[in-house]
C-alpha cells in the first residue's frame, strides 16, 4: 500500500488525464485508471465520428499507459445514466426554449457520481482528473479555484461539485501551464500524445450540429415547429423561421431574414413558437436570476454580496451584486450591462480566483 493513498484516476486517453495519472503514479500514489464510456454513436445516427471520451482509440491509449506503468485500468459503461440524464435534459432544455450546458450536468451528476461509487468499491481514498482547477481546504470547506493557466481554467464547468466530491478530489494540473503539460508528456515518451489536438465539441454531438441531433432524436420536431414567426420587440412580424428550438440567444448567423442591419436573437418564446429579433443593444441586460445554487466557498449568499459573475465559459466575468432568493436562488445585478444572457446556461460567481457558488440562469 502507498503511504500517499490509493487514487482512482479518470483517464480519457487524452494528454491531460494521461499526464495526471502518470504524475500521481510517480509521486507515489497507488493509481487505478478508469475510462468512462458515455455515448454509443453506432445506434445514434448522424456522424459516426467518435471524439474525446468516447473514442475507442482513446480507450486503448488509456489502457496502454496503465499497462506500461504497471497499474490497473478499467472501463466503466455509464451510457444508460448518461443518456437518461444528460442527453434527455439536453433535448428537453432546447424544447423548453433554453440553452443547456451538458458538460456541466455530466460532470456534476454523472461522472463524479460514477467515480465516487467506483472509488468506494475499489477502496480508493481519492479521485483525480485532468481538469485545470485547484482545490484546497479552508474554514472547514473545500474550495474550488481557478487554475494557474487561465486560458485552460475549467472551474466554470465544475461549479456543481459538492463538498463530498471536492473533499476527495485531486487535480494534478492545477498549477501547470498547458505548454508544460505537453512538454512533460513528450519527456515521458508520449510524443504523439504531446502533439494531439484538443476537441471542444459536445461528446454526443461530434459534428457540432445540435440542430441535426435534435431532428434525429425528437420525432416529428421539424414538422411541429416550422413556420413560426420572427418578430421585433414591438411584436411586428418580420419573417418566418424553421422552429424555435433551432435558435439560441445572441445568434446572428443563419437567421435568413434581411433587415438591412445586423440582427440578433434576443428572446425565444416556445409557447407561441416565436423568435424575437433585435439589434445588438437589445441583447444587453443589467439583471438576471439564477437558481439551483451549489455553494462552494461559503454555505450561504449574504445579501448585498459582491462577486464576479461569469455567464459562459469564455466570459471574462462582470462585477455584480447578489441578493438571495428563497432557498437556492439569487438575483444578480450587474455593475454594467452584459450581452446575451441565455436561460439554461450556467452562472458562476467568483471571489478572486475562488468559486463562491454556481447555478443555472432562469431569466
mmCIF file of C-alpha atoms in Angstrom:
data_model
loop_
_atom_site.group_PDB
_atom_site.id
_atom_site.type_symbol
_atom_site.label_atom_id
_atom_site.label_comp_id
_atom_site.label_asym_id
_atom_site.label_seq_id
_atom_site.Cartn_x
_atom_site.Cartn_y
_atom_site.Cartn_z
ATOM 1 C CA UNK A 1 0.000 0.000 0.000
ATOM 2 C CA UNK A 2 1.157 3.525 -0.829
ATOM 3 C CA UNK A 3 1.781 5.913 2.047
ATOM 4 C CA UNK A 4 0.075 8.638 -0.010
ATOM 5 C CA UNK A 5 -3.065 6.590 -0.562
ATOM 6 C CA UNK A 6 -4.988 4.996 -3.376
ATOM 7 C CA UNK A 7 -6.415 7.205 -6.130
ATOM 8 C CA UNK A 8 -8.889 6.457 -8.902
ATOM 9 C CA UNK A 9 -7.924 8.484 -11.980
ATOM 10 C CA UNK A 10 -10.401 9.225 -14.768
ATOM 11 C CA UNK A 11 -8.450 8.526 -17.968
ATOM 12 C CA UNK A 12 -9.938 9.562 -21.310
ATOM 13 C CA UNK A 13 -6.782 8.663 -23.217
ATOM 14 C CA UNK A 14 -6.047 12.342 -23.831
ATOM 15 C CA UNK A 15 -2.936 14.208 -22.807
ATOM 16 C CA UNK A 16 -4.297 15.861 -19.649
ATOM 17 C CA UNK A 17 -5.699 12.763 -17.963
ATOM 18 C CA UNK A 18 -2.735 10.599 -19.014
ATOM 19 C CA UNK A 19 -0.183 13.056 -17.612
ATOM 20 C CA UNK A 20 -2.261 13.384 -14.429
ATOM 21 C CA UNK A 21 -2.286 9.620 -13.893
ATOM 22 C CA UNK A 22 1.453 9.289 -14.509
ATOM 23 C CA UNK A 23 2.294 12.260 -12.268
ATOM 24 C CA UNK A 24 0.377 10.697 -9.387
ATOM 25 C CA UNK A 25 1.972 7.310 -10.095
ATOM 26 C CA UNK A 26 5.461 8.843 -9.984
ATOM 27 C CA UNK A 27 4.574 10.784 -6.822
ATOM 28 C CA UNK A 28 3.938 7.502 -5.044
ATOM 29 C CA UNK A 29 0.160 7.171 -5.097
ATOM 30 C CA UNK A 30 -1.369 3.768 -5.749
ATOM 31 C CA UNK A 31 -3.096 4.580 -9.043
ATOM 32 C CA UNK A 32 -6.127 2.871 -10.554
ATOM 33 C CA UNK A 33 -7.159 4.090 -14.002
ATOM 34 C CA UNK A 34 -10.760 4.183 -15.181
ATOM 35 C CA UNK A 35 -12.236 5.180 -18.544
ATOM 36 C CA UNK A 36 -15.916 6.030 -18.788
ATOM 37 C CA UNK A 37 -17.919 5.251 -21.915
ATOM 38 C CA UNK A 38 -20.750 7.749 -22.110
ATOM 39 C CA UNK A 39 -22.203 7.524 -25.606
ATOM 40 C CA UNK A 40 -22.725 4.984 -28.381
ATOM 41 C CA UNK A 41 -22.589 6.553 -31.833
ATOM 42 C CA UNK A 42 -23.372 3.346 -33.680
ATOM 43 C CA UNK A 43 -27.001 3.463 -32.565
ATOM 44 C CA UNK A 44 -27.423 7.244 -32.618
ATOM 45 C CA UNK A 45 -27.470 8.109 -36.315
ATOM 46 C CA UNK A 46 -25.729 11.121 -37.785
ATOM 47 C CA UNK A 47 -21.965 11.285 -37.720
ATOM 48 C CA UNK A 48 -20.117 8.082 -36.892
ATOM 49 C CA UNK A 49 -17.070 10.015 -35.753
ATOM 50 C CA UNK A 50 -16.232 9.392 -32.127
ATOM 51 C CA UNK A 51 -14.370 12.020 -30.168
ATOM 52 C CA UNK A 52 -12.917 12.650 -26.758
ATOM 53 C CA UNK A 53 -14.065 10.303 -24.021
ATOM 54 C CA UNK A 54 -15.995 8.105 -26.453
ATOM 55 C CA UNK A 55 -13.181 7.273 -28.835
ATOM 56 C CA UNK A 56 -12.183 3.585 -28.957
ATOM 57 C CA UNK A 57 -8.597 4.554 -29.779
ATOM 58 C CA UNK A 58 -8.561 6.720 -26.661
ATOM 59 C CA UNK A 59 -9.757 3.765 -24.580
ATOM 60 C CA UNK A 60 -6.825 1.771 -25.901
ATOM 61 C CA UNK A 61 -4.395 4.661 -25.293
ATOM 62 C CA UNK A 62 -5.524 4.913 -21.672
ATOM 63 C CA UNK A 63 -5.202 1.188 -21.109
ATOM 64 C CA UNK A 64 -1.774 1.088 -22.783
ATOM 65 C CA UNK A 65 -0.452 3.830 -20.482
ATOM 66 C CA UNK A 66 -1.728 1.960 -17.427
ATOM 67 C CA UNK A 67 -0.230 -1.358 -18.552
ATOM 68 C CA UNK A 68 3.115 0.250 -19.371
ATOM 69 C CA UNK A 69 3.375 1.749 -15.895
ATOM 70 C CA UNK A 70 2.013 -1.250 -14.053
ATOM 71 C CA UNK A 71 -1.266 -0.042 -12.607
ATOM 72 C CA UNK A 72 -4.765 -1.467 -13.213
ATOM 73 C CA UNK A 73 -7.254 0.042 -15.659
ATOM 74 C CA UNK A 74 -10.998 -0.458 -16.016
ATOM 75 C CA UNK A 75 -13.658 0.649 -18.495
ATOM 76 C CA UNK A 76 -16.915 1.788 -16.916
ATOM 77 C CA UNK A 77 -20.040 1.812 -19.078
ATOM 78 C CA UNK A 78 -22.267 4.717 -17.994
ATOM 79 C CA UNK A 79 -24.169 5.106 -21.266
ATOM 80 C CA UNK A 80 -27.533 4.418 -19.651
ATOM 81 C CA UNK A 81 -27.126 7.004 -16.892
ATOM 82 C CA UNK A 82 -25.615 9.485 -19.331
ATOM 83 C CA UNK A 83 -28.447 9.088 -21.826
ATOM 84 C CA UNK A 84 -31.183 9.195 -19.212
ATOM 85 C CA UNK A 85 -29.870 12.311 -17.522
ATOM 86 C CA UNK A 86 -27.576 14.347 -19.768
ATOM 87 C CA UNK A 87 -28.912 13.688 -23.262
ATOM 88 C CA UNK A 88 -32.571 13.772 -22.247
ATOM 89 C CA UNK A 89 -32.003 17.041 -20.389
ATOM 90 C CA UNK A 90 -30.177 18.467 -23.434
ATOM 91 C CA UNK A 91 -33.198 17.764 -25.628
ATOM 92 C CA UNK A 92 -35.743 18.918 -23.039
ATOM 93 C CA UNK A 93 -33.959 22.236 -22.473
ATOM 94 C CA UNK A 94 -33.942 23.141 -26.164
ATOM 95 C CA UNK A 95 -37.620 22.149 -26.427
ATOM 96 C CA UNK A 96 -38.266 24.486 -23.488
ATOM 97 C CA UNK A 97 -36.564 27.346 -25.345
ATOM 98 C CA UNK A 98 -33.431 27.340 -23.181
ATOM 99 C CA UNK A 99 -29.757 26.741 -23.994
ATOM 100 C CA UNK A 100 -28.305 23.840 -21.952
ATOM 101 C CA UNK A 101 -24.738 23.173 -20.888
ATOM 102 C CA UNK A 102 -24.463 19.357 -20.947
ATOM 103 C CA UNK A 103 -20.820 19.257 -19.820
ATOM 104 C CA UNK A 104 -21.741 20.885 -16.513
ATOM 105 C CA UNK A 105 -24.592 18.429 -15.988
ATOM 106 C CA UNK A 106 -22.411 15.462 -16.924
ATOM 107 C CA UNK A 107 -19.610 16.448 -14.545
ATOM 108 C CA UNK A 108 -21.954 17.250 -11.692
ATOM 109 C CA UNK A 109 -24.450 14.407 -11.815
ATOM 110 C CA UNK A 110 -22.879 11.606 -13.826
ATOM 111 C CA UNK A 111 -19.095 11.412 -13.967
ATOM 112 C CA UNK A 112 -18.261 12.362 -10.384
ATOM 113 C CA UNK A 113 -21.093 10.246 -9.016
ATOM 114 C CA UNK A 114 -19.784 7.290 -11.031
ATOM 115 C CA UNK A 115 -16.218 7.985 -9.916
ATOM 116 C CA UNK A 116 -17.135 8.175 -6.232
ATOM 117 C CA UNK A 117 -19.203 4.998 -6.422
ATOM 118 C CA UNK A 118 -16.380 3.066 -8.102
ATOM 119 C CA UNK A 119 -13.743 4.635 -5.815
ATOM 120 C CA UNK A 120 -15.646 3.352 -2.794
ATOM 121 C CA UNK A 121 -15.970 -0.104 -4.353
ATOM 122 C CA UNK A 122 -12.203 -0.213 -5.020
ATOM 123 C CA UNK A 123 -11.286 1.230 -1.608
ATOM 124 C CA UNK A 124 -9.727 4.335 -3.166
ATOM 125 C CA UNK A 125 -9.062 7.301 -0.910
ATOM 126 C CA UNK A 126 -9.201 9.869 -3.709
ATOM 127 C CA UNK A 127 -10.419 10.529 -7.229
ATOM 128 C CA UNK A 128 -8.404 12.541 -9.755
ATOM 129 C CA UNK A 129 -8.971 14.057 -13.182
ATOM 130 C CA UNK A 130 -7.020 16.092 -15.717
ATOM 131 C CA UNK A 131 -9.097 19.238 -15.246
ATOM 132 C CA UNK A 132 -7.324 22.575 -14.916
ATOM 133 C CA UNK A 133 -8.558 23.705 -11.494
ATOM 134 C CA UNK A 134 -7.325 23.816 -7.918
ATOM 135 C CA UNK A 135 -8.958 22.722 -4.668
ATOM 136 C CA UNK A 136 -7.973 23.465 -1.087
ATOM 137 C CA UNK A 137 -9.463 23.184 2.384
ATOM 138 C CA UNK A 138 -10.304 26.429 4.168
ATOM 139 C CA UNK A 139 -12.552 27.143 7.154
ATOM 140 C CA UNK A 140 -13.954 23.634 7.098
ATOM 141 C CA UNK A 141 -14.925 23.765 3.404
ATOM 142 C CA UNK A 142 -13.207 22.545 0.244
ATOM 143 C CA UNK A 143 -12.817 25.476 -2.120
ATOM 144 C CA UNK A 144 -12.609 25.197 -5.900
ATOM 145 C CA UNK A 145 -10.493 27.866 -7.574
ATOM 146 C CA UNK A 146 -9.106 28.831 -10.960
ATOM 147 C CA UNK A 147 -6.072 27.087 -12.421
ATOM 148 C CA UNK A 148 -2.719 28.769 -12.880
ATOM 149 C CA UNK A 149 -3.253 28.570 -16.657
ATOM 150 C CA UNK A 150 -6.239 30.893 -17.020
ATOM 151 C CA UNK A 151 -6.546 30.065 -20.727
ATOM 152 C CA UNK A 152 -7.332 26.453 -19.728
ATOM 153 C CA UNK A 153 -9.172 27.050 -16.444
ATOM 154 C CA UNK A 154 -12.208 24.753 -16.107
ATOM 155 C CA UNK A 155 -13.686 25.925 -12.814
ATOM 156 C CA UNK A 156 -16.726 27.234 -14.720
ATOM 157 C CA UNK A 157 -17.805 23.709 -15.719
ATOM 158 C CA UNK A 158 -17.165 22.193 -12.273
ATOM 159 C CA UNK A 159 -19.236 24.591 -10.151
ATOM 160 C CA UNK A 160 -21.751 21.840 -9.401
ATOM 161 C CA UNK A 161 -19.367 19.570 -7.490
ATOM 162 C CA UNK A 162 -20.446 19.118 -3.898
ATOM 163 C CA UNK A 163 -18.264 19.059 -0.834
ATOM 164 C CA UNK A 164 -18.307 15.246 -0.846
ATOM 165 C CA UNK A 165 -16.637 15.278 -4.272
ATOM 166 C CA UNK A 166 -14.247 18.171 -3.676
ATOM 167 C CA UNK A 167 -13.039 16.717 -0.381
ATOM 168 C CA UNK A 168 -11.722 13.648 -2.195
ATOM 169 C CA UNK A 169 -10.581 15.230 -5.474
ATOM 170 C CA UNK A 170 -7.027 15.758 -6.688
ATOM 171 C CA UNK A 171 -6.225 17.949 -9.705
ATOM 172 C CA UNK A 172 -2.551 17.467 -10.600
ATOM 173 C CA UNK A 173 -2.613 20.052 -13.412
ATOM 174 C CA UNK A 174 -3.965 22.965 -11.400
ATOM 175 C CA UNK A 175 -0.556 24.603 -11.033
ATOM 176 C CA UNK A 176 0.692 23.807 -14.543
ATOM 177 C CA UNK A 177 0.561 25.584 -17.876
ATOM 178 C CA UNK A 178 -0.695 23.615 -20.871
ATOM 179 C CA UNK A 179 2.706 24.065 -22.519
ATOM 180 C CA UNK A 180 4.324 22.439 -19.502
ATOM 181 C CA UNK A 181 1.883 19.517 -19.668
ATOM 182 C CA UNK A 182 2.721 18.956 -23.339
ATOM 183 C CA UNK A 183 6.432 19.067 -22.567
ATOM 184 C CA UNK A 184 6.004 16.619 -19.701
ATOM 185 C CA UNK A 185 4.105 14.208 -21.964
ATOM 186 C CA UNK A 186 6.919 14.492 -24.505
ATOM 187 C CA UNK A 187 9.569 13.869 -21.825
ATOM 188 C CA UNK A 188 7.629 10.801 -20.628
ATOM 189 C CA UNK A 189 7.894 9.332 -24.123
ATOM 190 C CA UNK A 190 4.385 10.183 -25.353
ATOM 191 C CA UNK A 191 5.500 12.219 -28.359
ATOM 192 C CA UNK A 192 2.317 11.775 -30.402
ATOM 193 C CA UNK A 193 0.097 12.488 -27.424
ATOM 194 C CA UNK A 194 2.047 15.684 -26.744
ATOM 195 C CA UNK A 195 1.045 16.952 -30.195
ATOM 196 C CA UNK A 196 -2.569 15.751 -30.052
ATOM 197 C CA UNK A 197 -5.163 18.413 -30.873
ATOM 198 C CA UNK A 198 -7.942 19.109 -28.380
ATOM 199 C CA UNK A 199 -11.660 18.723 -29.004
ATOM 200 C CA UNK A 200 -14.126 21.310 -27.742
ATOM 201 C CA UNK A 201 -17.208 19.567 -29.087
ATOM 202 C CA UNK A 202 -20.056 18.133 -27.056
ATOM 203 C CA UNK A 203 -19.170 14.442 -26.948
ATOM 204 C CA UNK A 204 -22.547 13.243 -28.261
ATOM 205 C CA UNK A 205 -22.707 15.985 -30.929
ATOM 206 C CA UNK A 206 -19.268 15.472 -32.530
ATOM 207 C CA UNK A 207 -20.101 17.452 -35.668
ATOM 208 C CA UNK A 208 -21.302 20.427 -33.550
ATOM 209 C CA UNK A 209 -24.677 20.227 -35.319
ATOM 210 C CA UNK A 210 -27.036 20.285 -32.353
ATOM 211 C CA UNK A 211 -29.953 21.080 -34.660
ATOM 212 C CA UNK A 212 -29.385 17.860 -36.584
ATOM 213 C CA UNK A 213 -29.127 15.977 -33.290
ATOM 214 C CA UNK A 214 -32.499 17.341 -32.173
ATOM 215 C CA UNK A 215 -34.114 16.479 -35.506
ATOM 216 C CA UNK A 216 -32.830 12.898 -35.299
ATOM 217 C CA UNK A 217 -33.842 12.421 -31.680
ATOM 218 C CA UNK A 218 -37.227 14.149 -31.439
ATOM 219 C CA UNK A 219 -39.728 12.502 -33.758
ATOM 220 C CA UNK A 220 -41.708 14.970 -35.839
ATOM 221 C CA UNK A 221 -39.947 18.015 -34.377
ATOM 222 C CA UNK A 222 -39.371 19.835 -37.667
ATOM 223 C CA UNK A 223 -42.991 19.491 -38.746
ATOM 224 C CA UNK A 224 -44.209 20.610 -35.337
ATOM 225 C CA UNK A 225 -42.180 23.811 -35.033
ATOM 226 C CA UNK A 226 -41.502 25.036 -38.576
ATOM 227 C CA UNK A 227 -43.143 28.199 -39.820
ATOM 228 C CA UNK A 228 -43.088 30.230 -36.618
ATOM 229 C CA UNK A 229 -42.727 33.993 -36.628
ATOM 230 C CA UNK A 230 -39.650 36.159 -36.352
ATOM 231 C CA UNK A 231 -40.842 39.287 -34.541
ATOM 232 C CA UNK A 232 -39.342 42.523 -33.256
ATOM 233 C CA UNK A 233 -39.661 43.663 -29.647
ATOM 234 C CA UNK A 234 -42.857 45.563 -30.504
ATOM 235 C CA UNK A 235 -44.442 42.398 -31.929
ATOM 236 C CA UNK A 236 -44.054 43.291 -35.600
ATOM 237 C CA UNK A 237 -43.677 40.128 -37.703
ATOM 238 C CA UNK A 238 -40.601 40.325 -39.961
ATOM 239 C CA UNK A 239 -40.330 36.772 -41.286
ATOM 240 C CA UNK A 240 -40.728 33.046 -40.763
ATOM 241 C CA UNK A 241 -38.263 30.732 -39.036
ATOM 242 C CA UNK A 242 -37.562 26.992 -39.098
ATOM 243 C CA UNK A 243 -38.507 26.327 -35.456
ATOM 244 C CA UNK A 244 -37.700 27.971 -32.120
ATOM 245 C CA UNK A 245 -35.508 25.082 -30.769
ATOM 246 C CA UNK A 246 -33.025 25.719 -33.561
ATOM 247 C CA UNK A 247 -32.055 29.195 -32.317
ATOM 248 C CA UNK A 248 -30.068 30.481 -29.355
ATOM 249 C CA UNK A 249 -29.912 33.842 -27.584
ATOM 250 C CA UNK A 250 -27.315 36.080 -29.250
ATOM 251 C CA UNK A 251 -27.371 34.175 -32.558
ATOM 252 C CA UNK A 252 -26.726 36.320 -35.622
ATOM 253 C CA UNK A 253 -25.790 33.932 -38.421
ATOM 254 C CA UNK A 254 -28.277 31.695 -40.205
ATOM 255 C CA UNK A 255 -31.378 33.780 -39.490
ATOM 256 C CA UNK A 256 -32.250 34.090 -43.182
ATOM 257 C CA UNK A 257 -34.141 37.328 -42.694
ATOM 258 C CA UNK A 258 -32.965 40.569 -44.328
ATOM 259 C CA UNK A 259 -33.373 43.714 -42.228
ATOM 260 C CA UNK A 260 -30.664 45.923 -43.724
ATOM 261 C CA UNK A 261 -28.678 45.822 -40.475
ATOM 262 C CA UNK A 262 -27.249 43.143 -38.173
ATOM 263 C CA UNK A 263 -29.981 41.430 -36.171
ATOM 264 C CA UNK A 264 -29.682 39.000 -33.283
ATOM 265 C CA UNK A 265 -31.928 36.584 -31.422
ATOM 266 C CA UNK A 266 -32.911 38.417 -28.233
ATOM 267 C CA UNK A 267 -35.643 36.138 -26.890
ATOM 268 C CA UNK A 268 -37.263 32.754 -27.544
ATOM 269 C CA UNK A 269 -40.936 32.154 -26.699
ATOM 270 C CA UNK A 270 -41.653 28.410 -27.050
ATOM 271 C CA UNK A 271 -45.348 28.708 -26.129
ATOM 272 C CA UNK A 272 -46.052 30.609 -29.361
ATOM 273 C CA UNK A 273 -43.101 29.301 -31.432
ATOM 274 C CA UNK A 274 -41.839 32.870 -31.631
ATOM 275 C CA UNK A 275 -38.251 34.086 -32.015
ATOM 276 C CA UNK A 276 -37.655 37.734 -31.136
ATOM 277 C CA UNK A 277 -35.016 39.664 -33.068
ATOM 278 C CA UNK A 278 -33.278 42.892 -32.167
ATOM 279 C CA UNK A 279 -30.160 44.972 -32.579
ATOM 280 C CA UNK A 280 -27.021 44.387 -30.534
ATOM 281 C CA UNK A 281 -28.003 46.866 -27.810
ATOM 282 C CA UNK A 282 -31.219 44.920 -27.222
ATOM 283 C CA UNK A 283 -29.144 41.945 -26.054
ATOM 284 C CA UNK A 284 -27.749 43.951 -23.170
ATOM 285 C CA UNK A 285 -29.197 43.207 -19.735
ATOM 286 C CA UNK A 286 -28.317 44.501 -16.289
ATOM 287 C CA UNK A 287 -30.030 41.770 -14.239
ATOM 288 C CA UNK A 288 -30.637 38.039 -14.174
ATOM 289 C CA UNK A 289 -31.932 35.327 -11.889
ATOM 290 C CA UNK A 290 -30.097 32.116 -11.082
ATOM 291 C CA UNK A 291 -31.464 29.029 -9.328
ATOM 292 C CA UNK A 292 -30.236 25.607 -8.247
ATOM 293 C CA UNK A 293 -27.245 27.116 -6.478
ATOM 294 C CA UNK A 294 -24.421 24.894 -5.310
ATOM 295 C CA UNK A 295 -22.467 26.661 -2.583
ATOM 296 C CA UNK A 296 -18.706 26.134 -2.719
ATOM 297 C CA UNK A 297 -16.602 28.650 -0.756
ATOM 298 C CA UNK A 298 -19.351 29.700 1.652
ATOM 299 C CA UNK A 299 -22.502 27.973 2.833
ATOM 300 C CA UNK A 300 -24.785 30.925 2.010
ATOM 301 C CA UNK A 301 -25.009 34.026 -0.170
ATOM 302 C CA UNK A 302 -25.144 37.098 2.067
ATOM 303 C CA UNK A 303 -27.479 39.942 0.946
ATOM 304 C CA UNK A 304 -25.514 42.553 -0.993
ATOM 305 C CA UNK A 305 -22.503 40.288 -1.542
ATOM 306 C CA UNK A 306 -20.314 41.388 -4.441
ATOM 307 C CA UNK A 307 -18.872 38.830 -6.843
ATOM 308 C CA UNK A 308 -17.601 38.496 -10.386
ATOM 309 C CA UNK A 309 -20.256 36.653 -12.397
ATOM 310 C CA UNK A 310 -19.402 34.543 -15.454
ATOM 311 C CA UNK A 311 -22.313 33.631 -17.738
ATOM 312 C CA UNK A 312 -20.389 31.477 -20.233
ATOM 313 C CA UNK A 313 -17.118 29.567 -20.339
ATOM 314 C CA UNK A 314 -15.090 32.245 -22.173
ATOM 315 C CA UNK A 315 -16.743 35.161 -20.376
ATOM 316 C CA UNK A 316 -14.134 37.250 -18.508
ATOM 317 C CA UNK A 317 -16.774 37.987 -15.876
ATOM 318 C CA UNK A 318 -18.604 41.080 -14.646
ATOM 319 C CA UNK A 319 -18.676 42.567 -11.160
ATOM 320 C CA UNK A 320 -22.154 42.090 -9.700
ATOM 321 C CA UNK A 321 -24.217 42.439 -6.549
ATOM 322 C CA UNK A 322 -26.049 39.335 -5.310
ATOM 323 C CA UNK A 323 -29.320 39.138 -3.406
ATOM 324 C CA UNK A 324 -30.510 35.695 -2.250
ATOM 325 C CA UNK A 325 -33.933 34.431 -3.384
ATOM 326 C CA UNK A 326 -35.529 31.604 -1.419
ATOM 327 C CA UNK A 327 -33.523 28.514 -0.569
ATOM 328 C CA UNK A 328 -31.358 28.154 -3.680
ATOM 329 C CA UNK A 329 -31.721 31.249 -5.847
ATOM 330 C CA UNK A 330 -30.046 34.601 -6.337
ATOM 331 C CA UNK A 331 -30.938 37.870 -8.060
ATOM 332 C CA UNK A 332 -27.897 39.294 -9.835
ATOM 333 C CA UNK A 333 -27.425 42.976 -10.626
ATOM 334 C CA UNK A 334 -24.507 43.624 -12.975
ATOM 335 C CA UNK A 335 -22.440 46.763 -12.405
ATOM 336 C CA UNK A 336 -22.508 47.250 -16.169
ATOM 337 C CA UNK A 337 -24.756 45.622 -18.755
ATOM 338 C CA UNK A 338 -23.769 42.299 -20.332
ATOM 339 C CA UNK A 339 -24.700 40.696 -23.645
ATOM 340 C CA UNK A 340 -26.568 37.505 -24.464
ATOM 341 C CA UNK A 341 -27.728 36.148 -21.114
ATOM 342 C CA UNK A 342 -29.150 32.748 -22.057
ATOM 343 C CA UNK A 343 -31.543 30.891 -19.729
ATOM 344 C CA UNK A 344 -30.319 27.322 -19.249
ATOM 345 C CA UNK A 345 -26.658 28.282 -19.200
ATOM 346 C CA UNK A 346 -24.554 28.283 -16.052
ATOM 347 C CA UNK A 347 -23.697 31.341 -13.988
ATOM 348 C CA UNK A 348 -20.652 31.030 -11.745
ATOM 349 C CA UNK A 349 -19.733 33.567 -9.068
ATOM 350 C CA UNK A 350 -16.126 34.252 -8.111
ATOM 351 C CA UNK A 351 -14.287 35.968 -5.295
ATOM 352 C CA UNK A 352 -10.840 36.473 -6.754
ATOM 353 C CA UNK A 353 -9.912 33.071 -8.137
ATOM 354 C CA UNK A 354 -12.271 31.181 -5.824
ATOM 355 C CA UNK A 355 -15.686 29.840 -6.825
ATOM 356 C CA UNK A 356 -18.291 31.145 -4.393
ATOM 357 C CA UNK A 357 -21.182 29.278 -5.997
ATOM 358 C CA UNK A 358 -22.810 28.416 -9.300
ATOM 359 C CA UNK A 359 -26.267 27.777 -10.664
ATOM 360 C CA UNK A 360 -28.495 27.789 -13.740
ATOM 361 C CA UNK A 361 -29.741 31.025 -15.300
ATOM 362 C CA UNK A 362 -33.542 31.075 -15.256
ATOM 363 C CA UNK A 363 -34.126 34.593 -16.607
#
